[in-house]
Coordinates of C-alpha atoms in Angstrom, one line a residue:
M1 CA 45.1 47.5 -27.9
K2 CA 41.9 47.8 -26.2
V3 CA 39.7 45.0 -25.3
D4 CA 36.0 45.5 -25.4
T5 CA 34.2 44.8 -22.2
G6 CA 31.3 43.3 -23.8
I7 CA 33.5 40.5 -25.1
I8 CA 34.9 39.9 -21.9
G9 CA 31.5 39.6 -20.3
V10 CA 30.5 37.1 -23.2
V11 CA 33.6 35.0 -22.7
V12 CA 32.9 35.1 -18.9
I13 CA 29.3 34.1 -19.3
I14 CA 30.3 31.2 -21.6
G15 CA 32.9 29.9 -19.2
V16 CA 30.5 30.0 -16.3
L17 CA 28.0 28.1 -18.4
M18 CA 30.5 25.5 -19.5
V19 CA 31.2 24.9 -15.8
G20 CA 27.6 25.3 -14.3
C21 CA 25.9 23.5 -17.0
P22 CA 27.1 19.9 -16.2
T23 CA 27.2 20.6 -12.5
Y24 CA 23.3 21.6 -12.5
S25 CA 22.7 18.8 -14.8
V26 CA 24.3 16.2 -12.1
W27 CA 22.3 18.3 -9.3
Q28 CA 19.3 18.0 -11.3
Q29 CA 19.5 14.2 -11.8
N30 CA 20.3 13.9 -8.1
K31 CA 17.2 15.5 -7.1
A32 CA 15.1 13.6 -9.8
G33 CA 16.5 10.4 -8.1
E34 CA 15.7 11.6 -4.7
A35 CA 12.1 12.3 -5.9
E36 CA 11.9 9.0 -7.4
L37 CA 13.0 7.3 -4.2
A38 CA 10.8 9.1 -2.2
R39 CA 7.6 8.1 -4.5
A40 CA 8.9 4.4 -4.5
E41 CA 9.0 4.5 -0.6
Q42 CA 5.5 6.1 -0.4
N43 CA 4.0 3.5 -2.8
R44 CA 5.7 0.6 -0.6
Q45 CA 4.1 2.2 2.6
I46 CA 0.7 2.6 0.8
A47 CA 1.0 -1.2 -0.5
I48 CA 1.9 -2.2 3.3
Q49 CA -1.2 -0.4 4.6
E50 CA -3.3 -2.0 1.9
A51 CA -2.2 -5.4 2.9
K52 CA -2.5 -4.9 6.5
A53 CA -6.2 -3.8 5.8
K54 CA -6.9 -7.0 3.8
E55 CA -5.4 -8.9 6.5
E56 CA -7.8 -7.3 9.2
S57 CA -10.5 -7.8 6.8
A58 CA -10.0 -11.4 6.2
K59 CA -9.5 -11.9 9.9
S60 CA -12.9 -10.3 10.6
L61 CA -14.6 -12.4 7.8
A62 CA -13.1 -15.7 9.3
N63 CA -14.4 -14.8 12.8
A64 CA -17.8 -13.9 11.3
E65 CA -17.9 -17.3 9.6
V66 CA -16.9 -19.0 12.9
I67 CA -19.7 -17.4 14.7
R68 CA -22.2 -18.4 11.7
A69 CA -20.9 -21.8 12.0
E70 CA -21.5 -22.0 15.6
G71 CA -24.8 -20.5 15.1
I72 CA -25.8 -23.4 12.7
A73 CA -24.4 -26.0 14.7
K74 CA -26.4 -24.9 17.5
A75 CA -29.7 -24.7 15.4
N76 CA -28.8 -28.1 14.1
K77 CA -28.6 -29.6 17.5
I78 CA -31.9 -28.1 18.4
I79 CA -33.4 -29.6 15.4
G80 CA -31.9 -32.8 16.1
D81 CA -32.8 -32.8 19.8
S82 CA -36.4 -32.1 18.9
L83 CA -36.3 -35.1 16.3
N84 CA -35.1 -37.4 18.8
N85 CA -37.8 -36.2 21.2
V86 CA -40.6 -36.6 18.8
S87 CA -39.1 -40.1 17.8
D88 CA -38.8 -41.1 21.3
Q89 CA -42.5 -40.0 21.9
S90 CA -43.7 -41.8 18.9
N91 CA -41.8 -44.9 20.2
S92 CA -43.4 -45.1 23.4
V93 CA -46.8 -44.7 22.2

């Protein structure tokens, strides 16, 4: 009885596919999981950098408000002092 080499080849290919497909599927899922983890880590790093930028911006805005308030306080003192001087001058007349 002569066995056809084509049939043996098909049986071997089917056997390889039966073993290889599940292994490939597991490998593919593993790689997809690694890619998803890398994306999540990158998104986390982006969120951290954005938060740091917002913090820096808030600190700069707060410092600007302090400087502005100091300027207003000085201006108010100058106005108050000048009003006191005018009041003192009118009282002495």
